[in-house]
Short mmCIF file of C-alpha atoms and ligand atoms in Angstrom, two decimals:
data_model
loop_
_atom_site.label_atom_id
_atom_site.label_comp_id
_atom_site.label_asym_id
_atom_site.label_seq_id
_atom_site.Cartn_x
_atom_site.Cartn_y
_atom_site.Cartn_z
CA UNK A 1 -28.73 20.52 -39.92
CA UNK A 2 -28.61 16.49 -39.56
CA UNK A 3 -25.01 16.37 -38.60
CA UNK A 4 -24.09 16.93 -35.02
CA UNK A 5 -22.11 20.10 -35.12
CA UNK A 6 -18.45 19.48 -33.81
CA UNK A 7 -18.22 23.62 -33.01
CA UNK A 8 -20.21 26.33 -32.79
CA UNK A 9 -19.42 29.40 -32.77
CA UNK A 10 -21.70 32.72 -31.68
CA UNK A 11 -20.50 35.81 -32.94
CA UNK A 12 -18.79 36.43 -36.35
CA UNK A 13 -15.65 38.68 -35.74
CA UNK A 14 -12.23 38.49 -36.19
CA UNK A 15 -12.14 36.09 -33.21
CA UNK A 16 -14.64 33.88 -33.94
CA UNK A 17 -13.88 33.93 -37.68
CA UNK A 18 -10.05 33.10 -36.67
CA UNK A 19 -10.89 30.35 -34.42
CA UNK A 20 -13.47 29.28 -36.99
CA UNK A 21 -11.08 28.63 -39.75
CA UNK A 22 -8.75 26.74 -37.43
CA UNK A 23 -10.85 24.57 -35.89
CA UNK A 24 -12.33 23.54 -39.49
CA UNK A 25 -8.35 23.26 -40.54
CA UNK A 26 -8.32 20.71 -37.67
CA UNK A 27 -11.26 18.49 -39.85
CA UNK A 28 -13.56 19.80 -37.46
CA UNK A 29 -17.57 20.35 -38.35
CA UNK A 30 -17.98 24.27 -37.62
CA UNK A 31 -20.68 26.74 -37.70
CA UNK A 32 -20.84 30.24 -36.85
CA UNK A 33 -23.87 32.18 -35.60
CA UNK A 34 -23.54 35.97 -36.46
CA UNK A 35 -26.52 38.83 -35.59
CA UNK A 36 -25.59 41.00 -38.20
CA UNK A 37 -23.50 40.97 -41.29
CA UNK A 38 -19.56 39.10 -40.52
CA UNK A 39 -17.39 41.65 -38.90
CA UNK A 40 -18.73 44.34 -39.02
CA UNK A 41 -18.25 45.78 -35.54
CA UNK A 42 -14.68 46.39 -33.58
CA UNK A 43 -13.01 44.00 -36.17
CA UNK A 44 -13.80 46.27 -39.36
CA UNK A 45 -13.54 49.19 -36.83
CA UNK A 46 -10.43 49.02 -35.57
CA UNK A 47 -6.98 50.37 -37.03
CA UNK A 48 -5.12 46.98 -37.77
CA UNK A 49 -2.15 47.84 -36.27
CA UNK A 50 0.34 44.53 -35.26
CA UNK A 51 3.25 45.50 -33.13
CA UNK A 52 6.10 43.29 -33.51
CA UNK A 53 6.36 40.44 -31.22
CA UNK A 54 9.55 38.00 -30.15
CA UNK A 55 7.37 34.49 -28.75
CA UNK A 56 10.54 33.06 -27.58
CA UNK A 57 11.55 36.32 -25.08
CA UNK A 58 8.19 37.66 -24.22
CA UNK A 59 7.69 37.83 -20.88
CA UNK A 60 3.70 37.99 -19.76
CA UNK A 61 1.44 35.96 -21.20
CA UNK A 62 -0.20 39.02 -23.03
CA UNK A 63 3.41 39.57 -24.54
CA UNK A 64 3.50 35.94 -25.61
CA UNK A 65 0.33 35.94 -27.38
CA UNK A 66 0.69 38.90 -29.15
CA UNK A 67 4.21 37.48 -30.16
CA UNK A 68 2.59 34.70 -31.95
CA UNK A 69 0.54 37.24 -33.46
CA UNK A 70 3.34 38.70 -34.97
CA UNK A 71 5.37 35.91 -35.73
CA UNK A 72 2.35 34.18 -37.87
CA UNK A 73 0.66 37.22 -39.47
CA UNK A 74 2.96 37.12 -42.78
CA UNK A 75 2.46 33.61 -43.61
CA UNK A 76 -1.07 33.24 -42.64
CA UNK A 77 -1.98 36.48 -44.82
CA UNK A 78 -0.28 34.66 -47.70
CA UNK A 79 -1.92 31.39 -47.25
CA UNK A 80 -5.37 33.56 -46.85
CA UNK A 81 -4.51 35.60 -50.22
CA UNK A 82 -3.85 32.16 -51.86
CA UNK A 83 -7.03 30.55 -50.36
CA UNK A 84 -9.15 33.32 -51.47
CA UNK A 85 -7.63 36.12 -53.90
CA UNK A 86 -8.13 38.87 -51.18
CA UNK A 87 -5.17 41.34 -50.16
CA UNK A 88 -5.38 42.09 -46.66
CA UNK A 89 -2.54 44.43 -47.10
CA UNK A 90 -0.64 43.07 -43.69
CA UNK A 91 2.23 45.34 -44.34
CA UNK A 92 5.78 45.35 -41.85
CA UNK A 93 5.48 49.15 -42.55
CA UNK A 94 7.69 50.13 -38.87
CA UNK A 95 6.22 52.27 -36.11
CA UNK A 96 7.87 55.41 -34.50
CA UNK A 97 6.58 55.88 -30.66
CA UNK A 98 6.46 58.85 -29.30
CA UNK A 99 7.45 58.86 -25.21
CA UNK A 100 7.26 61.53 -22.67
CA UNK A 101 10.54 61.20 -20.40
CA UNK A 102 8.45 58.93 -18.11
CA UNK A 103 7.50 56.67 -20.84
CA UNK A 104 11.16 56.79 -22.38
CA UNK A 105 12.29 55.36 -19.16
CA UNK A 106 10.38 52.12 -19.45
CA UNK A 107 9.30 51.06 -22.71
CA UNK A 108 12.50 51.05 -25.21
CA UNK A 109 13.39 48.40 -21.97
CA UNK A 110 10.95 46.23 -22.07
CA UNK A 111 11.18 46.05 -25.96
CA UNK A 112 14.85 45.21 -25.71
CA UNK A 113 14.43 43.05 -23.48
CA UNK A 114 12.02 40.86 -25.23
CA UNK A 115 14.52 41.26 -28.36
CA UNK A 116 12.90 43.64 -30.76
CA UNK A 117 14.86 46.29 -32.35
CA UNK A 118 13.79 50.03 -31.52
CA UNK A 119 16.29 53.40 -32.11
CA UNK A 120 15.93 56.59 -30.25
CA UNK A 121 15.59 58.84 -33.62
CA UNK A 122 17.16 62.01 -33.81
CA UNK A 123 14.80 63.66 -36.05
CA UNK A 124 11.39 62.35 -36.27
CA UNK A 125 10.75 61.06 -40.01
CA UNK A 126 9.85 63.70 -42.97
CA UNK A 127 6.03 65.76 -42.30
CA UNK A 128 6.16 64.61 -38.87
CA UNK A 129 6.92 67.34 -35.82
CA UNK A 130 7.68 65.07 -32.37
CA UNK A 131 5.18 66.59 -29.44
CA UNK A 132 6.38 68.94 -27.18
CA UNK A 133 7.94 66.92 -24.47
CA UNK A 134 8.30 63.91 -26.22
CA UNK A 135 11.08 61.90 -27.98
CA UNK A 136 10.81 59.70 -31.15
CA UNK A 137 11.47 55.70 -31.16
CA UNK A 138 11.68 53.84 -34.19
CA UNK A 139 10.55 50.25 -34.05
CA UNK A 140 11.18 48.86 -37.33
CA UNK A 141 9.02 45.88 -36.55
CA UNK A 142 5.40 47.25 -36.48
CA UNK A 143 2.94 46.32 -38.86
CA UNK A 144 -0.28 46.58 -39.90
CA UNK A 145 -3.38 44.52 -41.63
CA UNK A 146 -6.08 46.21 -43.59
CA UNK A 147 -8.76 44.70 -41.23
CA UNK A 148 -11.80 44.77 -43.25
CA UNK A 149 -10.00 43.12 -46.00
CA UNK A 150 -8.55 40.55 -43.41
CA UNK A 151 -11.87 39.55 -42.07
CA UNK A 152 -13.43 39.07 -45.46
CA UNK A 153 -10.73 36.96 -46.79
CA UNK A 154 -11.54 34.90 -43.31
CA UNK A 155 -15.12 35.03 -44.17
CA UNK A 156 -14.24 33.34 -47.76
CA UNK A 157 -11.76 31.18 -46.91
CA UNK A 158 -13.75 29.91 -43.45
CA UNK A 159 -16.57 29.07 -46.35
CA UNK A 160 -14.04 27.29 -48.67
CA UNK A 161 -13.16 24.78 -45.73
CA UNK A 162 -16.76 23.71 -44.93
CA UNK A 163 -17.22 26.41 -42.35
CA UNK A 164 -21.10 26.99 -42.42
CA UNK A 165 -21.83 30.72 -42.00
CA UNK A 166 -24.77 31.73 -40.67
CA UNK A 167 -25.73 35.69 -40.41
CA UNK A 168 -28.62 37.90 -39.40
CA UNK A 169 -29.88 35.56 -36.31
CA UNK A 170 -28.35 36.16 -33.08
CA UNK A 171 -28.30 33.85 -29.86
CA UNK A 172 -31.27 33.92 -27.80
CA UNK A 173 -30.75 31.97 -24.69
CA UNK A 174 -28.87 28.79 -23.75
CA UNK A 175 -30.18 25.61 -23.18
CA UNK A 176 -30.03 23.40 -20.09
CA UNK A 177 -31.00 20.10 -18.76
CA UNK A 178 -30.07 19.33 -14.90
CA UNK A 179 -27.71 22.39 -15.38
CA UNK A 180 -25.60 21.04 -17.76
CA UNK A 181 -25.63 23.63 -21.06
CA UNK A 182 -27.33 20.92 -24.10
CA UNK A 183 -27.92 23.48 -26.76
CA UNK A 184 -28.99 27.25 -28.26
CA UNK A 185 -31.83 29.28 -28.90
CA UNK A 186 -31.16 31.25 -31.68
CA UNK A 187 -33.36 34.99 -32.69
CA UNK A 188 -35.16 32.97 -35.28
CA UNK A 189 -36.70 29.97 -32.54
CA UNK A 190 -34.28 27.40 -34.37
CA UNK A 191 -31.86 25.43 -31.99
CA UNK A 192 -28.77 24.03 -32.27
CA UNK A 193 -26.37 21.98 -30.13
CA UNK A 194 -22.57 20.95 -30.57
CA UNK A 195 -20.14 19.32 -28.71
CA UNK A 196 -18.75 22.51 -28.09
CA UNK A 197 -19.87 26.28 -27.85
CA UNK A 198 -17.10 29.26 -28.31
CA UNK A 199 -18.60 32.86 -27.15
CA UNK A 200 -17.19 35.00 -28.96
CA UNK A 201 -19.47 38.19 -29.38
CA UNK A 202 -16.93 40.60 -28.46
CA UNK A 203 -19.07 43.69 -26.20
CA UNK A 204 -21.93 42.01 -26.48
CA UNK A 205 -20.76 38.69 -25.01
CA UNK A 206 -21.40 40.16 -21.39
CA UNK A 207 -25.07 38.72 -21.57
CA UNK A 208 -24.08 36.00 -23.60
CA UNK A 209 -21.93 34.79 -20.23
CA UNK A 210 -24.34 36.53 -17.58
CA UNK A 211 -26.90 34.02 -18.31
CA UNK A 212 -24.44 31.29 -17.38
CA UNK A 213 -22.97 32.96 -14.23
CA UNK A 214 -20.41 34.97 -15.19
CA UNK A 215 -21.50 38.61 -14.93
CA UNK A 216 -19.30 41.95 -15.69
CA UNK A 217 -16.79 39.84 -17.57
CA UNK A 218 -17.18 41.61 -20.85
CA UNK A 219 -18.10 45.73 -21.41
CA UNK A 220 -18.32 47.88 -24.37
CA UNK A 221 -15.83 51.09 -24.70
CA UNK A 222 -16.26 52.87 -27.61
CA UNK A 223 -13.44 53.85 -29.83
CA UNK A 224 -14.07 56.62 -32.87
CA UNK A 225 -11.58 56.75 -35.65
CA UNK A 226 -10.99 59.90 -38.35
CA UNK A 227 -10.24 58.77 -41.83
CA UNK A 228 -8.38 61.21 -43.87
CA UNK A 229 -7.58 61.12 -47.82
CA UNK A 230 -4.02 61.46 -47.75
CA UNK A 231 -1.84 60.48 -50.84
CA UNK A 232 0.41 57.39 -50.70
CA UNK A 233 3.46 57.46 -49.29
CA UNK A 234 2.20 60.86 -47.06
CA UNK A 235 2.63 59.11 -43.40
CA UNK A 236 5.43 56.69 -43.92
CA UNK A 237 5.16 54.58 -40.72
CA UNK A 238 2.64 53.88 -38.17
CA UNK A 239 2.78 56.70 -35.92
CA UNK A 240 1.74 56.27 -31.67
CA UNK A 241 1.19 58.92 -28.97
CA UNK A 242 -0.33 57.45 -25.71
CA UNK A 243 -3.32 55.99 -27.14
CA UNK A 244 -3.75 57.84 -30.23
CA UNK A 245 -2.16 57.17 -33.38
CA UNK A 246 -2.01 56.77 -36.87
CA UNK A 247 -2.00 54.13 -39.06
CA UNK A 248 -1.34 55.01 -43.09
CA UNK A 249 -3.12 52.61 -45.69
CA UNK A 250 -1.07 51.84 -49.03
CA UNK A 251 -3.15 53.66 -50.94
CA UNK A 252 -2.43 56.78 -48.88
CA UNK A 253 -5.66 57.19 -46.90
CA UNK A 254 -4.64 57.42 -43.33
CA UNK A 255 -6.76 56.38 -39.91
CA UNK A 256 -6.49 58.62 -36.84
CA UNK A 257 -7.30 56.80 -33.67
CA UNK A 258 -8.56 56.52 -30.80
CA UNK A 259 -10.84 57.68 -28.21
CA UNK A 260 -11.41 55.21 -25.05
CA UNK A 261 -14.99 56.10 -23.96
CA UNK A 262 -16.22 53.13 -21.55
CA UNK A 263 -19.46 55.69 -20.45
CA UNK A 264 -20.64 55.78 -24.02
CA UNK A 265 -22.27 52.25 -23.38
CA UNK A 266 -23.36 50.68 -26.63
CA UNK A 267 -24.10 53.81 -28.58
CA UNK A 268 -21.47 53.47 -31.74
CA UNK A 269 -21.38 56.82 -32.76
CA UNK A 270 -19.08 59.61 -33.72
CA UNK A 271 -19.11 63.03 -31.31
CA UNK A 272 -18.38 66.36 -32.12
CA UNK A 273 -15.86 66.49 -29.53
CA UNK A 274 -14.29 62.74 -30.40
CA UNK A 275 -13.71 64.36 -34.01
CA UNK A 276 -12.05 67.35 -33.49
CA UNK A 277 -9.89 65.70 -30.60
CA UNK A 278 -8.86 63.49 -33.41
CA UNK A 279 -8.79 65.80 -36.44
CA UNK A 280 -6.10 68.14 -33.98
CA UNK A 281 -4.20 65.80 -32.56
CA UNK A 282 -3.63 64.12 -36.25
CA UNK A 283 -2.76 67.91 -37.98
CA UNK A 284 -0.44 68.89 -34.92
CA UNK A 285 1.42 65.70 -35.34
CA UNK A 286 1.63 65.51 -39.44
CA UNK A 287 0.42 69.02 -40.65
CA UNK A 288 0.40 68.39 -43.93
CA UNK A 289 -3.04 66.45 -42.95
CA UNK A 290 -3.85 70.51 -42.74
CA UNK A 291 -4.73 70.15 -46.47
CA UNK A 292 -6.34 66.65 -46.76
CA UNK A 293 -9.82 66.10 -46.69
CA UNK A 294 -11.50 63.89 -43.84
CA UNK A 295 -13.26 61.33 -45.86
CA UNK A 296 -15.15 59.46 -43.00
CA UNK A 297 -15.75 58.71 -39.29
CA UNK A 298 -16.74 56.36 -37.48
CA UNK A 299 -16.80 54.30 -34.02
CA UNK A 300 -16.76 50.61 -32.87
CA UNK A 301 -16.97 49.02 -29.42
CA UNK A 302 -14.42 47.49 -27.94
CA UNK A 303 -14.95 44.33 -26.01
CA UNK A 304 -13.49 45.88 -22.70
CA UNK A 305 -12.87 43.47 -19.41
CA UNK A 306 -11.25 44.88 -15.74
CA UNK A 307 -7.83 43.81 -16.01
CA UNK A 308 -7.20 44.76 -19.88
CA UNK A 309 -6.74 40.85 -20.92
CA UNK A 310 -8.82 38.67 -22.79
CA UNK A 311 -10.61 35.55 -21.50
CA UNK A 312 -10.24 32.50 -23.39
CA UNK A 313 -11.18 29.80 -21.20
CA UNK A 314 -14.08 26.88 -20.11
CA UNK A 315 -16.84 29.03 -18.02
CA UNK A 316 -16.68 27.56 -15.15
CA UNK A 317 -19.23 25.13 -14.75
CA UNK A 318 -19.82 24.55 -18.38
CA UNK A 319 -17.09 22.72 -19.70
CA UNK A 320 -18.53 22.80 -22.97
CA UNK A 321 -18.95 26.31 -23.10
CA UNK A 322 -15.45 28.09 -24.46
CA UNK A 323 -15.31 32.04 -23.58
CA UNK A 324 -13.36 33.81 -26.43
CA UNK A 325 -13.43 37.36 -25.12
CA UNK A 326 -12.55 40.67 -23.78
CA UNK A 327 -9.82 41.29 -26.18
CA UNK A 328 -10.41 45.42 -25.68
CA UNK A 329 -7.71 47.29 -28.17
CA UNK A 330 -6.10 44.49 -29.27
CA UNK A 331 -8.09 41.39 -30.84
CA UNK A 332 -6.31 42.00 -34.19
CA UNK A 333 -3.03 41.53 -32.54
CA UNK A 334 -4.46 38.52 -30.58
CA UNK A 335 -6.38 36.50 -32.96
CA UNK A 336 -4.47 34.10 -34.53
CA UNK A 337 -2.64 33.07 -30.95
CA UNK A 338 -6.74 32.96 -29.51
CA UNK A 339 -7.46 30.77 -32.38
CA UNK A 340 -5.28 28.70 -31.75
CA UNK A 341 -5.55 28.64 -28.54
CA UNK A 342 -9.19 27.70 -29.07
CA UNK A 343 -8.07 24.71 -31.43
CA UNK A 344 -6.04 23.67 -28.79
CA UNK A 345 -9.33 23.49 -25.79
CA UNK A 346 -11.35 22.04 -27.96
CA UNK A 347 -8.97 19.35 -29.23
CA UNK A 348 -7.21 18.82 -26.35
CA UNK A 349 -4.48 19.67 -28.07
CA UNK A 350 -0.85 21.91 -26.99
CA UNK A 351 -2.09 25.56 -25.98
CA UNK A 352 0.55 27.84 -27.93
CA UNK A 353 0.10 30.36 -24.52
CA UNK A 354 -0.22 28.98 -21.14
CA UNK A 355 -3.84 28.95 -20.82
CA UNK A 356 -3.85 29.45 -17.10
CA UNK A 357 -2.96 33.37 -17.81
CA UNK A 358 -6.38 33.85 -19.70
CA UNK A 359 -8.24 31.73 -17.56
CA UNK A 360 -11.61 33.00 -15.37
CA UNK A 361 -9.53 32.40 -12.24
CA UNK A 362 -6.75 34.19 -13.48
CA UNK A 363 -5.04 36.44 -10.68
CA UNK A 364 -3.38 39.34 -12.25
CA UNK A 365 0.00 39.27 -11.85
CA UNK A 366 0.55 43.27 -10.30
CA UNK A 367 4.28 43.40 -11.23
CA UNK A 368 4.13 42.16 -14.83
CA UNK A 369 4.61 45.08 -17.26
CA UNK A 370 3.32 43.74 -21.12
CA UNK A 371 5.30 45.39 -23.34
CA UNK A 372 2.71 47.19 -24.71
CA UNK A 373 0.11 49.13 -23.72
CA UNK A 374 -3.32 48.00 -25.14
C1 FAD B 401 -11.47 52.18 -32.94
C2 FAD B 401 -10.82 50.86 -32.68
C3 FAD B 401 -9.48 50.68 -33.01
C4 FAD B 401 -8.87 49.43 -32.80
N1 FAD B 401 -7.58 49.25 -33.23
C5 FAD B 401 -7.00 48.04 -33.07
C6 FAD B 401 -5.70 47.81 -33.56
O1 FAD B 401 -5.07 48.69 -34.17
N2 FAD B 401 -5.12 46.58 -33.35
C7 FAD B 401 -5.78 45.59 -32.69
O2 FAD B 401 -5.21 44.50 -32.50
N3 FAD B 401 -7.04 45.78 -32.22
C8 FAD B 401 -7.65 46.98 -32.39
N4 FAD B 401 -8.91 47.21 -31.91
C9 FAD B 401 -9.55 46.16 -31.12
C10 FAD B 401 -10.13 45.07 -31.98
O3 FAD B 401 -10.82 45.65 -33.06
C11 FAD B 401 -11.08 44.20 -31.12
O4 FAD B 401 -10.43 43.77 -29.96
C12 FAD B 401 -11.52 42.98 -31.92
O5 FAD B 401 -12.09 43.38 -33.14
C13 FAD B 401 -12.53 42.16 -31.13
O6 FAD B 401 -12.97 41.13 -31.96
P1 FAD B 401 -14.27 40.29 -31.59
O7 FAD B 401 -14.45 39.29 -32.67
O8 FAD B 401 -14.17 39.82 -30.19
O9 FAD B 401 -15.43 41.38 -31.58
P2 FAD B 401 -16.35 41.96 -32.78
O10 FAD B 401 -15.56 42.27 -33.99
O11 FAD B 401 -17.16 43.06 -32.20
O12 FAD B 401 -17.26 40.72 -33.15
C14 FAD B 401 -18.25 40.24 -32.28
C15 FAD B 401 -19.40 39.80 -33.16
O13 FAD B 401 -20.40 39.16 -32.34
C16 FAD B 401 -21.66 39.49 -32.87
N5 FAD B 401 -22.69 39.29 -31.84
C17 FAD B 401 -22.96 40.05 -30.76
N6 FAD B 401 -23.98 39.55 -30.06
C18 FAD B 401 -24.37 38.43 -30.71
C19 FAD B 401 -25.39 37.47 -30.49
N7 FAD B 401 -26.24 37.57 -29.45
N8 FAD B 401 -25.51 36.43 -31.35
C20 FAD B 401 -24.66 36.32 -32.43
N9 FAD B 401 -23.70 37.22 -32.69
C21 FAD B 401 -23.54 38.26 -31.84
C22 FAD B 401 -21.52 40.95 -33.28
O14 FAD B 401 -22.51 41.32 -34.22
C23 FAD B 401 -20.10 40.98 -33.84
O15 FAD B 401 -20.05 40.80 -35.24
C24 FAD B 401 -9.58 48.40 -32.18
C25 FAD B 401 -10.92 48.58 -31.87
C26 FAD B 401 -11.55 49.78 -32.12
C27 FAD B 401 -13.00 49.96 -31.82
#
C-alpha cells in the first residue's frame, strides 16, 4: 500500500469492524488486519441481546456506554440496512428477568433509577413457567440484533466507505525503533505502519498487548450456546435467569445461553455437560422446547479481563497504540459507544463516555453497581 495508513486496525470483530466504519465515516484511511474470516469468533457467537439503556441517567461508566448502545442501535441498523441491503434484525422485542428475592431487591432499583421502565408481572408470559423461587420482571426495553447478520452488514458497508479489509493474515509482532512502536509484522512477512494502531483481537489480544507490556489484560472464557428450531412467535420476549437466557430469532429459532467457563482456555468447543445444562435449563423454563429439535451448538470465547470492563485506552507507553478490549459478555451492547469512543482518541475528538473509566489505570470503583450484570 503507497498511502500512509491513517488507522489500522488488528482483529476483525464486531469491535474492530465498529470502530472501523467510524473512523472511515470520519474521512479517515482505514485498514483492518483479520486472522481468519471477519467475525467469526465471540461476535457471530454470541446471543445479540441489547438491554435498554437511558445515557442521560446512567450512573457507571459501564451503564453509560451501554446506554449509548441502546440509544443508537435503531438508527444505526437502519442506516447499515440502507448502506448495504442486509437485515440485522435489531428488534425492541422486551425482556422478562427472572430474580430470586435477593436479586428482586436490587435490580428493578437500579433500572428505575436510571429511568427505564420494568413491571413486576403477575404471571410470567404464555409457555413460560417462572423458576421456583423466582419472580418475573418485564422490561419492555430489551432488544436484540441478529449478530451474524450485523457484522456482515459492517463488513459490507466498512468496504463501501474505503475501509480496506484484509483477512487470513494475522499480526506477528510489533515493530520498534528506540522503543517507540513504528509498525507491524503481519503472518505473511508483509509490514505495515499507521499513524495509529487499534488492538482489537478480542481473547486473543492478551499477546497482542503482552508484547508491549501489558500482560493478563485480556483472557478467553468460553461461552457454548444451544440453538433450537422453534416456530415464530414460540418465545415471545428475551427471557434471563442469572446468566442464562434466551434469546428468540424472528423466524422462530431460539438461542439458549450461556456457560462461563474461564478454565476451558482457548478450546471453542461444545461439552456434553455444557449441552445438557443448556438443553434443561431451556425445557424447564419454556417446555414446549420439549418438542423442538436442537438444530446446532456451538461455543465462542469471550474476551474476559479482571474487573468485568473493557479497556479502551492508549497502552501506556505507546501512545499510538489504542487497546480496544476485554469487552467479556457484552461487546454487542458496547460497540457502537467503543467505536466511537475510538473515533474520538484517534481524532482528538469529544469521548461520548468519560474515557478515564476504561482507561489502563482505571481503579475500580467498589461501590458502583452497573445496572446490569455482564
Ligand atoms: C456465547 C456468547 C454469548 C454472548 N452474548 C452476548 C450478548 O447477548 N450481548 C452482547 O453484547 N455480547 C455478547 N457476547 C459477548 C460478545 O460476543 C463479545 O464481547 C464481542 O463479540 C467481542 O468482540 P471482539 O471484536 O472484541 O472479539 P471477536 O469477535 O472475538 O473478534 C476478535 C477478532 O480478532 C481476530 N484476531 C485474533 N488474533 C489476531 C491476530 N493475531 N491478528 C489478527 N486478528 C486476530 C480474531 O480472529 C477475531 O475475529 C457473547 C459472547 C459469547 C461467546
Amino acid at each position: 500500500m503507497s498511502e500512509r495508513l491513517d488507522v489500522l486496525i488488528l482483529g476483525g470483530g464486531i469491535i474492530g469492524l465498529s470502530s472501523a466504519y467510524a473512523l472511515a465515516a470520519a474521512g479517515l484511511k482505514v485498514e483492518v488486519v483479520e486472522r481468519g474470516d471477519f467475525g467469526r469468533e465471540a461476535s457471530w457467537a454470541g446471543a445479540g441481546i441489547v438491554p435498554p439503556g437511558n445515557f442521560e441517567q446512567a450512573a457507571t461508566p459501564l451503564d453509560k456506554l451501554r446506554a449509548y448502545g441502546a440509544t443508537h442501535f435503531p438508527d444505526f441498523s437502519r442506516r447499515l440496512l440502507d448502506e448495504t441491503g442486509i437485515d440485522n434484525e435489531f428488534t425492541v422485542c422486551g425482556g422478562v428477568e427472572f430474580l430470586t428475592q435477593e436479586e428482586g431487591d436490587e435490580y428493578p432499583a437500579l433500572w428505575r433509577a436510571e429511568g427505564l421502565a420494568v413491571e413486576p408481572m403477575r404471571h410470567p408470559p404464555r409457555r413460560v413457567a417462572t423458576p421456583p423461587g423466582h419472580s418475573a420482571w418485564h422490561l419492555p426495553g430489551f432488544a436484540q440484533v441478529r449478530n451474524p447478520r450485523h457484522v456482515r452488514s459492517l463488513v459490507a458497508a466498512s468496504g463501501r466507505r474505503g475501509v480496506r479489509l484484509t483477512p487470513n493474515v494475522g499480526f506477528e509482532s510489533w515493530q520498534f525503533r528506540d522503543g517507540v512502536v513504528t509498525g507491524v509484522t503481519l503472518a505473511d512477512g508483509s509490514v505495515r505502519s499507521a499513524r495509529h494502531t487499534v488492538v482489537a483481537a478480542g481473547a486473543w489480544a492478551g499477546d497482542l498487548l503482552a508484547q508491549l507490556g501489558q500482560s493478563r489484560r485480556v483472557y478467553p472464557v468460553r461461552g457454548q450456546i444451544v440453538l433450537f428450531r422453534g416456530r415464530p412467535g414460540l418465545v415471545p420476549h428475551v427471557l434471563l435467569c442469572g446468566k442464562r437466557y434466551l434469546a428468540p430469532r424472528r423466524d422462530g429459532r431460539v438461542l439458549v445461553g450461556s456457560t462461563e467457563e474461564p478454565g476451558a482456555g482457548f478450546a471453542k468447543g461444545n461439552t456434553p455437560e455444557g449441552v445438557a445444562g443448556l438443553t434443561g435449563f431451556a425445557c424447564e423454563l419454556v417446555p414446549v422446547l420439549r418438542d423442538c429439535e436442537v438444530e446446532a451448538t456451538w461455543g465462542g470465547l469471550r474476551p474476559g479481563s479482571a474487573d468485568g470492563l473493557p479497556t479502551i485506552a492508549p497502552v501506556p507507553g505507546h501512545p499510538s497504540v489504542i487497546a480496544a478490549v476485554g469487552h467479556f459478555r457484552a461487546g454487542i451492547q458496547l460497540s457502537l459507544g467503543t467505536a466511537s469512543m475510538v473515533k474520538a482518541l484517534v481524532t482528538g475528538g469529544v469521548s461520548p463516555v468519560d474515557p478515564a473509566g476504561f482507561a489502563f489505570d482505571r481503579v475500580a470503583d467498589a461501590t458502583a453497581r452497573p445496572a446490569f450484570r455482564s
